[in-house]
Amino acid sequence: MIEKMELLDVDKLIEEFESMTKDAGNVQRETLKKILEENGCAEYLQNLGLNGKTDPESFKACVPLVTHNDLQPYIQRIVDGSSSPILTGKPITTISLSSGTTQGKPKFVPFNDELMETTLQIYRTSYAFRTREFPIENGKALQLIYSSKQSKTKGGLIAGTATTNVFRNSQFKNTMKAMQSQCCSPDEVIFGPDFHQSLYCHLLCGLIFRKEIQFISSTFSHSIVHAFRTFEQVWEELCADIREGVLTSRITFPSVRSAMAKLLKPNPELADLIQKKCLGLNNWYGLILELFPNVKYIYGIMTGSMEPYLKKLRHYARDLPLISADYGSSEGWIGANVNPNVPPELATYVVLPNIGYFEFIPLKENVEEAKPVGLTEVKVGEEYEVIITSFAGLYRYRLGDVVKITGFHNLSPELKFICRRNLMLTINIDKNTEKDLQLAVEAASKLNTEEKLEVLDFSSHVDLSTNPGHYVIFWEISGEVRDEVLEECCNCLDRSFVDAGYVSSRKINAIGPLELRVVQRGTFQKILDHYVGLGAALSQFKTPRCVGSTNNEVLQILCNNVVKSYFSTAF
Ligand code: AMP
């Protein structure tokens, strides 16, 4: 027990990381060898004719690039309870549900102890670098983390989101302790059956332990913004609970209530203090520092589809450092943020060469059958799609993420996350990615600042029911905004898609005027609730930035909540 409580040796962790990245090429070969040796007996690999070979050349020659769809029949057999080695040598006993917010419905991916170990390795690595720059004291963390429902599949396997599988693993807590990052909320709150109730209790625990809180974190930073937006609504109720020492009747689950009862004691002084602080704030600017005076930083994934929330996060955090967490997926981890003092907009991730075998498909234009290259062969400045070979039964798996190589840390590349590859607004020859959309929204929302409104969240859709088809952008905004301003925003959105295919199509009306649809307050919360209902967890939630017609339910939520719509007159 005592051993587990010991703090991590930061210098040793950094030294290990440095020596591994200095030898990235060899470490990759060794990692592939290990993966193939451990899993060579799996049916999937047996059928590919590797015959025991473990070198990268044979691997690439024998094993095809695959997508989740290709592996689906194998994964389904595992889910249904087949205990023969299908994708891995050792049987898979746990399944992760990827958030599915990009595709519309959750995907099943295998989870195992090896994946757990790589998760902890990446946590430890970035912690070491973070702590060197921003030391924390032995306190607590306000971790806005949530578990999804863990269920049993037809075949008896445990299924939950990847984060749930991680949080439920006994090693998670020990590692958090060793990283001085113990969650201030009891397990009953993290694993509570209703995330609205868990969120409320997380906030309450944070306030009870306010002086001890060293940092605030979540898996994806959306959860942090979501939590403090909720705080704006419920702060008086929180204060009342603290004043009386009695939990609001809104929290109904007995396990959560009894866990909270152990922490909640009447504390009128604290209630007065929080009330005073809240009333003294101007539009909640600097809220986090007021509530938690000893917080050193905010931590969570802030890149990619999380970037649009940075503005709000900065508003709450004032000058506290915002540190983006690592880069990974339910399928496996990829890279750690080892430069924590870089602002999230510039954050990059160094690939850990021993947590998987990585290949990269170059995305230069006009290359039809681009050949994947190895980890150490990527070129600075170029964009690639990431391919993972993991310890959990994925071989040459196309993750669908686009990254840009910004440099090397020793011999291991540093990646900047760009976007999901398949998230694309396209009608004919136009191609606009999630990133292009994000930039357009950013440009258009800047027009708003004088009106003091805020784009709370956004999504998009290609509407082909009109002739010609056109882009639809959905905005949820705060405040009343004049029509003229929104008309101008709509024009600005249309002009901001600078892709040559789009601009030329717009000029000849091969693509119709862009439409800005303003949706009611709370619409994106309904989308979140919809995904949580499907088994997703708030921890892994990512607002779908482009909703296809196949994702009918989400599209309906958006369309049914439109309050105003504007067509561009920019062209
Ligand atoms: P999930 O479905 O929850 O497994 O989500 C994994 C996906 O989240 C990845 O494939 C990425 O698209 C995105 N993601 C994960 N980490 C980051 C990061 N650090 N920056 C940007 N996007 C990320």
Coordinates of C-alpha atoms and ligand atoms in Angstrom, one line a residue:
M1 CA 0.0 0.0 0.0
I2 CA 2.7 2.5 1.1
E3 CA 4.6 1.8 -2.1
K4 CA 1.6 2.7 -4.2
M5 CA 1.2 6.0 -2.4
E6 CA 4.7 7.1 -3.3
L7 CA 4.9 10.0 -5.7
L8 CA 6.2 9.4 -9.2
D9 CA 9.8 10.0 -9.9
V10 CA 9.5 12.9 -12.4
D11 CA 13.2 13.0 -13.4
K12 CA 13.2 9.2 -14.1
L13 CA 10.1 9.4 -16.2
I14 CA 11.5 12.2 -18.3
E15 CA 14.8 10.4 -18.7
E16 CA 13.0 7.3 -19.9
F17 CA 11.0 9.3 -22.3
E18 CA 14.1 11.0 -23.7
S19 CA 16.0 7.8 -24.2
M20 CA 13.1 6.1 -25.8
T21 CA 12.5 9.0 -28.3
K22 CA 16.2 9.1 -29.1
D23 CA 15.9 5.5 -30.3
A24 CA 12.4 5.9 -31.8
G25 CA 13.1 3.8 -35.0
N26 CA 14.4 0.7 -33.0
V27 CA 11.7 1.1 -30.4
Q28 CA 9.1 1.0 -33.1
R29 CA 10.5 -2.2 -34.6
E30 CA 10.7 -3.8 -31.2
T31 CA 7.1 -2.7 -30.4
L32 CA 5.8 -4.2 -33.6
K33 CA 7.7 -7.4 -32.8
K34 CA 6.2 -7.6 -29.4
I35 CA 2.7 -6.9 -30.6
L36 CA 3.0 -9.6 -33.3
E37 CA 4.6 -12.1 -30.9
E38 CA 1.9 -11.7 -28.3
N39 CA -0.9 -11.9 -30.8
G40 CA 0.5 -14.0 -33.6
C41 CA -1.8 -16.9 -32.8
A42 CA -4.9 -14.7 -33.4
E43 CA -7.1 -15.8 -36.2
Y44 CA -6.9 -12.5 -37.9
L45 CA -3.1 -12.5 -38.2
Q46 CA -2.9 -16.2 -38.9
N47 CA -5.0 -15.7 -42.0
L48 CA -2.7 -13.1 -43.4
G49 CA 0.3 -15.3 -43.9
L50 CA 2.8 -13.6 -41.7
N51 CA 4.0 -17.0 -40.6
G52 CA 5.8 -15.7 -37.5
K53 CA 7.5 -12.8 -39.3
T54 CA 7.5 -9.7 -37.1
D55 CA 9.5 -7.1 -39.2
P56 CA 7.8 -4.0 -40.5
E57 CA 8.4 -4.9 -44.2
S58 CA 6.6 -8.3 -44.0
F59 CA 4.0 -6.7 -41.8
K60 CA 3.2 -4.1 -44.4
A61 CA 3.3 -6.6 -47.2
C62 CA 0.9 -9.0 -45.5
V63 CA -1.5 -6.9 -43.5
P64 CA -4.0 -4.6 -45.2
L65 CA -4.9 -1.1 -44.1
V66 CA -8.4 -1.4 -42.5
T67 CA -11.1 0.8 -41.2
H68 CA -13.5 0.0 -38.3
N69 CA -16.0 -1.3 -40.8
D70 CA -13.5 -4.0 -42.0
L71 CA -13.0 -5.2 -38.5
Q72 CA -16.6 -5.0 -37.4
P73 CA -17.4 -8.7 -38.1
Y74 CA -14.4 -9.8 -36.0
I75 CA -15.3 -7.4 -33.2
Q76 CA -18.9 -8.5 -33.3
R77 CA -17.9 -12.1 -32.7
I78 CA -15.8 -11.0 -29.7
V79 CA -18.8 -9.0 -28.4
D80 CA -21.0 -12.0 -28.9
G81 CA -18.8 -14.0 -26.6
S82 CA -16.5 -16.1 -28.8
S83 CA -13.5 -16.9 -26.6
S84 CA -11.2 -18.1 -29.3
P85 CA -8.3 -15.8 -30.2
I86 CA -9.8 -13.6 -32.9
L87 CA -7.9 -10.4 -32.9
T88 CA -5.6 -10.9 -29.9
G89 CA -3.7 -13.8 -28.4
K90 CA -5.4 -13.4 -25.0
P91 CA -9.2 -13.2 -25.1
I92 CA -10.7 -9.7 -24.9
T93 CA -12.9 -9.3 -21.9
T94 CA -13.8 -5.6 -22.1
I95 CA -15.1 -3.5 -24.9
S96 CA -14.9 0.2 -25.3
L97 CA -17.6 2.3 -26.8
S98 CA -16.0 5.1 -28.7
S99 CA -17.9 8.3 -28.3
G100 CA -19.4 8.0 -31.8
T101 CA -20.2 11.7 -31.8
T102 CA -18.3 12.0 -35.1
Q103 CA -20.1 9.1 -36.8
G104 CA -23.5 9.2 -35.3
K105 CA -23.5 6.0 -33.2
P106 CA -20.9 4.5 -30.8
K107 CA -18.4 2.0 -32.2
F108 CA -17.2 -1.1 -30.3
V109 CA -13.4 -1.4 -29.9
P110 CA -11.4 -3.9 -27.9
F111 CA -9.9 -2.9 -24.5
N112 CA -7.4 -4.8 -22.5
D113 CA -4.7 -4.6 -19.8
E114 CA -2.1 -3.6 -22.3
L115 CA -4.2 -0.6 -23.4
M116 CA -4.7 0.3 -19.8
E117 CA -1.0 0.2 -19.2
T118 CA -0.3 2.5 -22.2
T119 CA -3.0 4.9 -20.9
L120 CA -1.2 5.1 -17.6
Q121 CA 2.2 5.5 -19.3
I122 CA 1.0 8.5 -21.3
Y123 CA -0.6 10.0 -18.2
R124 CA 2.6 9.6 -16.3
T125 CA 4.7 11.0 -19.1
S126 CA 2.8 14.2 -19.6
Y127 CA 2.4 14.6 -15.8
A128 CA 6.2 14.5 -15.4
F129 CA 6.7 17.3 -17.9
R130 CA 3.7 19.3 -16.6
T131 CA 4.9 19.0 -13.0
R132 CA 8.4 20.2 -13.9
E133 CA 6.9 23.4 -15.3
F134 CA 3.9 23.8 -13.0
P135 CA 4.5 22.0 -9.6
I136 CA 1.5 21.2 -7.6
E137 CA 1.2 20.5 -3.9
N138 CA -0.3 17.5 -2.3
G139 CA -3.9 18.5 -2.6
K140 CA -6.8 17.5 -4.7
A141 CA -8.1 17.9 -8.3
L142 CA -11.5 18.9 -9.4
Q143 CA -11.8 16.3 -12.1
L144 CA -14.9 16.8 -14.1
I145 CA -15.0 13.1 -15.1
Y146 CA -18.0 10.9 -15.6
S147 CA -18.5 7.3 -16.3
S148 CA -21.0 5.9 -18.8
K149 CA -23.2 3.0 -18.0
Q150 CA -21.2 -0.1 -18.0
S151 CA -23.2 -2.9 -19.4
K152 CA -22.7 -6.6 -20.4
T153 CA -22.7 -7.5 -24.0
K154 CA -24.7 -10.5 -25.2
G155 CA -21.6 -12.5 -24.9
G156 CA -20.9 -11.4 -21.3
L157 CA -18.2 -8.9 -22.0
I158 CA -18.1 -5.6 -20.0
A159 CA -18.8 -2.6 -22.3
G160 CA -18.4 1.0 -21.4
T161 CA -16.7 4.1 -22.9
A162 CA -13.0 3.9 -22.9
T163 CA -12.7 6.5 -20.2
T164 CA -15.1 4.5 -18.1
N165 CA -13.0 1.4 -18.5
V166 CA -10.0 3.4 -17.4
F167 CA -11.6 5.1 -14.4
R168 CA -13.0 1.8 -13.2
N169 CA -9.6 0.1 -13.4
S170 CA -8.0 -0.2 -9.9
Q171 CA -4.7 1.2 -11.2
F172 CA -6.3 4.4 -12.2
K173 CA -6.7 5.6 -8.6
N174 CA -3.3 4.6 -7.6
T175 CA -1.7 6.4 -10.5
M176 CA -3.8 9.5 -9.7
K177 CA -2.6 9.4 -6.1
A178 CA 1.0 9.0 -7.3
M179 CA 0.4 12.0 -9.6
Q180 CA -1.0 14.1 -6.7
S181 CA -4.1 14.3 -8.7
Q182 CA -6.7 12.6 -6.6
C183 CA -10.2 13.5 -7.6
C184 CA -12.0 15.6 -4.9
S185 CA -15.3 13.8 -5.5
P186 CA -16.1 10.3 -4.2
D187 CA -16.4 7.4 -6.6
E188 CA -20.2 7.4 -6.2
V189 CA -20.2 10.8 -8.0
I190 CA -17.9 9.8 -10.8
F191 CA -19.8 6.6 -11.4
G192 CA -23.2 8.1 -10.6
P193 CA -26.0 7.0 -12.9
D194 CA -27.0 10.4 -14.0
F195 CA -24.4 12.9 -15.3
H196 CA -26.5 16.0 -14.4
Q197 CA -26.5 14.9 -10.8
S198 CA -22.8 13.9 -10.9
L199 CA -21.9 17.3 -12.4
Y200 CA -23.7 19.1 -9.6
C201 CA -21.9 17.0 -7.0
H202 CA -18.5 17.5 -8.6
L203 CA -19.1 21.3 -8.3
L204 CA -20.2 20.9 -4.7
C205 CA -17.2 18.8 -3.8
G206 CA -14.9 21.3 -5.5
L207 CA -16.4 24.1 -3.3
I208 CA -16.1 22.0 -0.1
F209 CA -12.4 21.4 -0.9
R210 CA -11.9 24.7 -2.6
K211 CA -8.6 25.6 -0.9
E212 CA -7.1 22.2 -1.6
I213 CA -7.9 22.1 -5.3
Q214 CA -4.6 22.2 -7.2
F215 CA -6.0 21.9 -10.8
I216 CA -9.2 21.4 -12.7
S217 CA -9.4 18.8 -15.4
S218 CA -11.5 16.7 -17.6
T219 CA -10.9 14.4 -20.5
F220 CA -12.1 16.9 -23.2
S221 CA -12.2 20.5 -22.2
H222 CA -15.9 20.8 -23.3
S223 CA -16.8 19.2 -19.9
I224 CA -15.0 22.0 -18.0
V225 CA -16.8 24.7 -19.9
H226 CA -20.1 22.8 -19.6
A227 CA -19.5 22.5 -15.8
F228 CA -18.9 26.2 -15.3
R229 CA -21.8 27.2 -17.5
T230 CA -23.9 24.9 -15.3
F231 CA -22.4 26.6 -12.2
E232 CA -23.8 29.9 -13.5
Q233 CA -27.2 28.4 -13.3
V234 CA -27.0 26.5 -10.0
W235 CA -24.6 28.5 -7.8
E236 CA -27.3 29.7 -5.5
E237 CA -28.5 26.1 -4.9
L238 CA -24.9 25.0 -4.2
C239 CA -24.6 27.8 -1.7
A240 CA -27.8 26.8 0.0
D241 CA -26.6 23.2 0.3
I242 CA -23.3 24.4 1.9
R243 CA -25.1 26.8 4.2
E244 CA -27.5 24.2 5.6
G245 CA -25.3 21.1 5.1
V246 CA -28.1 19.4 3.3
L247 CA -28.0 18.2 -0.2
T248 CA -30.7 19.5 -2.6
S249 CA -33.5 17.1 -3.3
R250 CA -32.6 17.2 -6.9
I251 CA -29.9 14.6 -6.2
T252 CA -32.0 11.5 -6.0
F253 CA -29.7 8.5 -6.1
P254 CA -29.2 7.1 -2.6
S255 CA -25.6 6.1 -3.2
V256 CA -24.7 9.6 -4.4
R257 CA -26.7 11.2 -1.5
S258 CA -25.0 9.1 1.2
A259 CA -21.5 9.7 -0.2
M260 CA -22.2 13.4 -0.3
A261 CA -23.7 13.4 3.1
K262 CA -20.3 12.3 4.5
L263 CA -18.7 15.5 3.1
L264 CA -21.4 18.1 3.5
K265 CA -21.5 19.9 6.8
P266 CA -23.3 23.2 7.5
N267 CA -20.8 25.9 6.7
P268 CA -22.5 29.4 6.5
E269 CA -19.2 31.2 6.3
L270 CA -18.2 29.3 3.1
A271 CA -21.7 29.8 1.7
D272 CA -21.4 33.6 2.4
L273 CA -17.9 33.7 0.9
I274 CA -19.0 32.0 -2.4
Q275 CA -22.1 34.1 -2.7
K276 CA -20.0 37.3 -2.2
K277 CA -17.5 36.2 -4.8
C278 CA -20.2 35.2 -7.3
L279 CA -22.0 38.5 -6.9
G280 CA -18.8 40.5 -7.3
L281 CA -17.9 39.0 -10.6
N282 CA -18.5 40.7 -13.9
N283 CA -20.1 38.3 -16.3
W284 CA -18.3 35.5 -14.5
Y285 CA -15.0 36.6 -15.7
G286 CA -12.2 34.9 -13.6
L287 CA -14.7 32.6 -11.8
I288 CA -12.3 29.7 -11.5
L289 CA -9.6 31.6 -9.6
E290 CA -12.2 33.2 -7.3
L291 CA -13.6 29.9 -6.4
F292 CA -10.4 27.9 -6.2
P293 CA -7.6 30.2 -5.0
N294 CA -4.8 27.6 -5.2
V295 CA -5.5 26.2 -8.6
K296 CA -2.3 26.1 -10.7
Y297 CA -3.7 25.3 -14.1
I298 CA -6.6 23.9 -16.1
Y299 CA -6.0 20.5 -17.9
G300 CA -7.9 18.7 -20.6
I301 CA -7.8 18.0 -24.3
M302 CA -8.2 21.5 -25.8
T303 CA -7.2 21.0 -29.4
G304 CA -9.2 19.9 -32.5
S305 CA -12.9 20.1 -31.9
M306 CA -12.3 21.5 -28.4
E307 CA -10.6 24.7 -29.7
P308 CA -13.8 26.6 -30.0
Y309 CA -14.3 26.4 -26.2
L310 CA -11.0 28.0 -25.4
K311 CA -12.4 31.5 -25.4
K312 CA -14.9 30.7 -22.8
L313 CA -12.4 28.7 -20.8
R314 CA -10.1 31.7 -20.8
H315 CA -12.9 33.9 -19.6
Y316 CA -13.5 31.7 -16.6
A317 CA -9.8 31.0 -16.0
R318 CA -8.5 34.5 -16.5
D319 CA -4.7 34.2 -16.6
L320 CA -4.4 30.6 -15.3
P321 CA -2.4 28.4 -17.6
L322 CA -4.5 26.2 -19.9
I323 CA -2.7 23.0 -20.7
S324 CA -3.9 20.6 -23.4
A325 CA -4.0 17.0 -22.4
D326 CA -2.6 14.2 -24.5
Y327 CA -3.7 12.8 -27.9
G328 CA -5.4 9.4 -28.1
S329 CA -8.6 7.6 -28.8
S330 CA -10.6 4.6 -27.6
E331 CA -8.5 2.6 -30.1
G332 CA -5.2 3.6 -28.5
W333 CA -3.0 6.4 -27.3
I334 CA -0.7 8.3 -29.7
G335 CA 1.2 11.2 -28.2
A336 CA 1.9 13.1 -25.0
N337 CA 2.0 16.9 -24.5
V338 CA 5.5 17.4 -23.3
N339 CA 5.5 21.2 -23.8
P340 CA 2.9 22.2 -21.3
N341 CA 3.7 25.9 -21.3
V342 CA 2.7 26.2 -24.9
P343 CA -0.8 27.7 -25.4
P344 CA -3.4 25.1 -26.4
E345 CA -3.7 26.6 -29.9
L346 CA -0.1 25.7 -30.5
A347 CA -0.1 22.4 -28.6
T348 CA 1.7 19.4 -30.2
Y349 CA 2.0 15.8 -29.2
V350 CA 5.1 13.7 -29.2
V351 CA 4.4 10.1 -30.2
L352 CA 5.4 7.5 -27.6
P353 CA 7.2 4.9 -29.8
N354 CA 6.5 2.0 -27.5
I355 CA 2.8 2.3 -27.1
G356 CA 1.9 1.1 -30.5
Y357 CA 3.2 0.8 -34.0
F358 CA 2.4 3.9 -36.0
E359 CA 2.2 4.6 -39.7
F360 CA 1.2 7.7 -41.5
I361 CA -0.6 8.2 -44.9
P362 CA 0.6 11.3 -46.6
L363 CA -2.2 13.6 -47.6
K364 CA -0.6 15.6 -50.3
E365 CA -3.0 16.5 -52.9
N366 CA -3.3 14.5 -56.1
V367 CA -1.7 11.4 -54.6
E368 CA -4.2 8.7 -55.3
E369 CA -2.6 5.6 -53.7
A370 CA -0.3 7.3 -51.2
K371 CA 1.9 4.8 -49.4
P372 CA 2.0 5.0 -45.6
V373 CA 5.4 5.9 -44.1
G374 CA 6.9 4.9 -40.8
L375 CA 7.1 7.0 -37.6
T376 CA 10.6 8.2 -38.2
E377 CA 10.0 8.8 -42.0
V378 CA 7.4 11.6 -41.7
K379 CA 8.4 15.0 -43.0
V380 CA 8.0 18.3 -41.1
G381 CA 5.3 20.5 -42.4
E382 CA 3.3 17.7 -44.1
E383 CA -0.1 16.3 -43.2
Y384 CA -0.9 12.7 -42.6
E385 CA -3.7 10.3 -41.6
V386 CA -2.7 8.3 -38.6
I387 CA -2.7 4.5 -38.7
I388 CA -2.5 2.5 -35.5
T389 CA -1.3 -1.0 -34.8
S390 CA -2.1 -1.6 -31.1
F391 CA -1.7 -4.1 -28.3
A392 CA -5.5 -4.5 -28.3
G393 CA -6.1 -6.2 -31.6
L394 CA -6.0 -3.4 -34.2
Y395 CA -3.6 -3.9 -37.1
R396 CA -3.0 -1.0 -39.6
Y397 CA -6.2 0.6 -38.4
R398 CA -7.0 3.9 -40.1
L399 CA -7.9 6.2 -37.2
G400 CA -9.3 8.9 -39.5
D401 CA -7.5 11.7 -37.8
V402 CA -5.4 14.2 -39.8
V403 CA -2.2 15.5 -38.1
K404 CA 0.5 17.8 -39.2
I405 CA 4.2 17.2 -38.3
T406 CA 5.6 20.2 -36.6
G407 CA 9.0 18.9 -35.7
F408 CA 10.8 16.1 -33.9
H409 CA 11.5 15.5 -30.3
N410 CA 14.7 13.6 -30.5
L411 CA 13.7 11.1 -33.3
S412 CA 10.0 10.9 -32.5
P413 CA 7.7 13.3 -34.4
E414 CA 5.7 16.0 -32.8
L415 CA 2.1 16.2 -34.2
K416 CA -0.4 18.9 -34.3
F417 CA -4.0 17.6 -34.5
I418 CA -5.7 19.1 -37.5
C419 CA -9.1 17.4 -37.9
R420 CA -11.1 14.3 -38.6
R421 CA -10.5 13.2 -42.1
N422 CA -14.1 12.2 -42.9
L423 CA -15.7 15.3 -41.5
M424 CA -16.2 17.2 -44.6
L425 CA -18.6 19.7 -46.1
T426 CA -18.7 18.9 -49.7
I427 CA -21.3 19.2 -52.5
N428 CA -19.4 19.0 -55.7
I429 CA -15.7 20.0 -56.1
D430 CA -15.6 21.9 -52.8
K431 CA -13.9 20.4 -49.8
N432 CA -14.1 22.0 -46.4
T433 CA -12.9 20.2 -43.2
E434 CA -13.9 20.6 -39.6
K435 CA -11.0 23.0 -39.3
D436 CA -12.2 25.2 -42.1
L437 CA -15.6 25.3 -40.5
Q438 CA -14.0 26.2 -37.2
L439 CA -12.1 29.0 -38.7
A440 CA -15.2 30.3 -40.5
V441 CA -17.2 30.3 -37.3
E442 CA -14.3 32.0 -35.5
A443 CA -14.2 34.8 -38.1
A444 CA -17.9 35.3 -38.2
S445 CA -18.3 35.3 -34.4
K446 CA -15.8 38.0 -34.1
L447 CA -18.2 40.3 -35.8
N448 CA -20.4 39.8 -32.8
T449 CA -18.2 41.1 -30.1
E450 CA -19.7 44.6 -30.1
E451 CA -23.1 43.1 -29.6
K452 CA -21.8 41.1 -26.6
L453 CA -23.0 37.8 -27.9
E454 CA -21.4 34.5 -27.8
V455 CA -21.6 31.5 -30.1
L456 CA -22.1 28.8 -27.5
D457 CA -21.8 25.9 -29.9
F458 CA -22.1 25.1 -33.6
S459 CA -22.6 22.4 -36.1
S460 CA -23.2 22.1 -39.9
H461 CA -24.9 20.1 -42.5
V462 CA -24.9 19.8 -46.3
D463 CA -28.5 20.4 -47.4
L464 CA -29.0 18.7 -50.8
S465 CA -32.8 19.0 -50.6
T466 CA -32.4 22.3 -52.3
N467 CA -31.2 22.7 -55.9
P468 CA -28.4 23.5 -55.9
G469 CA -27.3 22.2 -52.5
H470 CA -26.0 24.5 -49.9
Y471 CA -24.1 24.6 -46.6
V472 CA -26.2 25.0 -43.4
I473 CA -24.5 26.3 -40.3
F474 CA -26.3 25.9 -37.0
W475 CA -25.5 28.3 -34.2
E476 CA -26.6 28.4 -30.6
I477 CA -26.0 31.9 -29.3
S478 CA -26.5 33.7 -26.1
G479 CA -28.3 37.0 -26.0
E480 CA -30.5 38.9 -28.4
V481 CA -28.8 39.7 -31.6
R482 CA -30.1 42.1 -34.2
D483 CA -31.0 40.5 -37.6
E484 CA -28.6 42.8 -39.4
V485 CA -25.7 41.5 -37.4
L486 CA -26.7 37.8 -38.0
E487 CA -27.1 38.6 -41.7
E488 CA -23.6 39.9 -41.7
C489 CA -22.4 36.9 -39.8
C490 CA -24.0 34.7 -42.4
N491 CA -22.3 36.5 -45.2
C492 CA -19.0 36.3 -43.3
L493 CA -19.4 32.5 -42.9
D494 CA -20.0 32.1 -46.6
R495 CA -16.9 34.3 -47.5
S496 CA -14.7 32.5 -45.0
F497 CA -14.8 29.2 -46.8
V498 CA -11.9 30.1 -49.0
D499 CA -11.4 26.7 -50.6
A500 CA -11.1 27.3 -54.4
G501 CA -13.7 24.6 -55.2
Y502 CA -16.3 26.3 -52.9
V503 CA -15.6 29.8 -54.0
S504 CA -15.8 29.0 -57.8
S505 CA -19.0 26.9 -57.2
R506 CA -20.6 29.7 -55.3
K507 CA -19.7 32.2 -58.0
I508 CA -21.6 30.2 -60.6
N509 CA -24.3 29.2 -58.2
A510 CA -23.4 25.5 -58.4
I511 CA -23.6 25.7 -54.6
G512 CA -26.5 27.8 -53.2
P513 CA -26.2 30.6 -50.6
L514 CA -24.9 29.5 -47.2
E515 CA -27.7 29.4 -44.6
L516 CA -27.2 30.3 -41.0
R517 CA -29.8 28.7 -38.7
V518 CA -30.0 30.0 -35.2
V519 CA -31.2 27.3 -32.8
Q520 CA -32.9 27.7 -29.4
R521 CA -30.9 27.9 -26.2
G522 CA -30.4 24.3 -24.9
T523 CA -30.3 22.6 -28.3
F524 CA -26.8 21.4 -28.0
Q525 CA -27.6 20.2 -24.5
K526 CA -30.3 18.1 -26.1
I527 CA -27.7 16.7 -28.5
L528 CA -25.5 15.8 -25.6
D529 CA -28.4 14.1 -23.8
H530 CA -29.1 12.2 -26.9
Y531 CA -25.6 10.8 -27.1
V532 CA -25.5 10.0 -23.4
G533 CA -28.7 8.1 -23.9
L534 CA -27.0 6.0 -26.5
G535 CA -24.3 5.1 -24.0
A536 CA -21.8 7.8 -24.5
A537 CA -20.2 9.6 -21.5
L538 CA -20.0 13.3 -21.0
S539 CA -16.2 12.7 -20.5
Q540 CA -15.8 11.8 -24.2
F541 CA -18.4 14.0 -25.7
K542 CA -17.5 16.0 -28.8
T543 CA -20.1 18.1 -30.5
P544 CA -20.6 16.7 -34.0
R545 CA -19.4 19.5 -36.2
C546 CA -20.9 18.2 -39.4
V547 CA -24.2 16.2 -39.2
G548 CA -24.9 14.0 -42.2
S549 CA -28.3 13.0 -43.4
T550 CA -27.7 9.5 -42.0
N551 CA -27.4 10.9 -38.5
N552 CA -31.1 11.7 -38.7
E553 CA -31.9 12.0 -35.0
V554 CA -29.3 14.7 -34.4
L555 CA -30.3 16.4 -37.5
Q556 CA -33.9 16.4 -36.4
I557 CA -32.9 17.9 -33.0
L558 CA -31.1 20.7 -34.8
C559 CA -33.8 21.3 -37.4
N560 CA -36.7 21.2 -34.9
N561 CA -35.1 23.9 -32.8
V562 CA -34.4 26.5 -35.4
V563 CA -35.7 29.9 -34.4
K564 CA -34.3 32.0 -37.2
S565 CA -32.6 31.5 -40.5
Y566 CA -30.6 33.7 -42.8
F567 CA -29.3 33.2 -46.3
S568 CA -26.0 34.7 -47.4
T569 CA -26.0 37.4 -50.0
A570 CA -22.2 37.4 -50.2
F571 CA -22.0 36.1 -53.7
Ligands
AMP1 P1 -13.1 8.8 -28.8 O1 -14.3 8.6 -29.8 O2 -13.6 9.4 -27.6 O3 -12.2 7.6 -28.7 O4 -12.3 10.0 -29.5 C1 -11.1 9.9 -30.1 C2 -10.9 11.1 -31.0 O5 -10.9 12.3 -30.3 C3 -9.6 11.0 -31.8 O6 -9.6 10.1 -32.8 C4 -9.5 12.5 -32.1 O7 -10.3 12.8 -33.3 C5 -10.1 13.2 -30.9 N1 -8.9 13.6 -30.0 C6 -8.4 12.8 -29.1 N2 -7.4 13.5 -28.5 C7 -7.3 14.7 -29.1 C8 -6.4 15.8 -28.9 N3 -5.5 15.8 -28.0 N4 -6.6 16.8 -29.8 C9 -7.6 16.8 -30.7 N5 -8.4 15.8 -30.9 C10 -8.3 14.7 -30.1

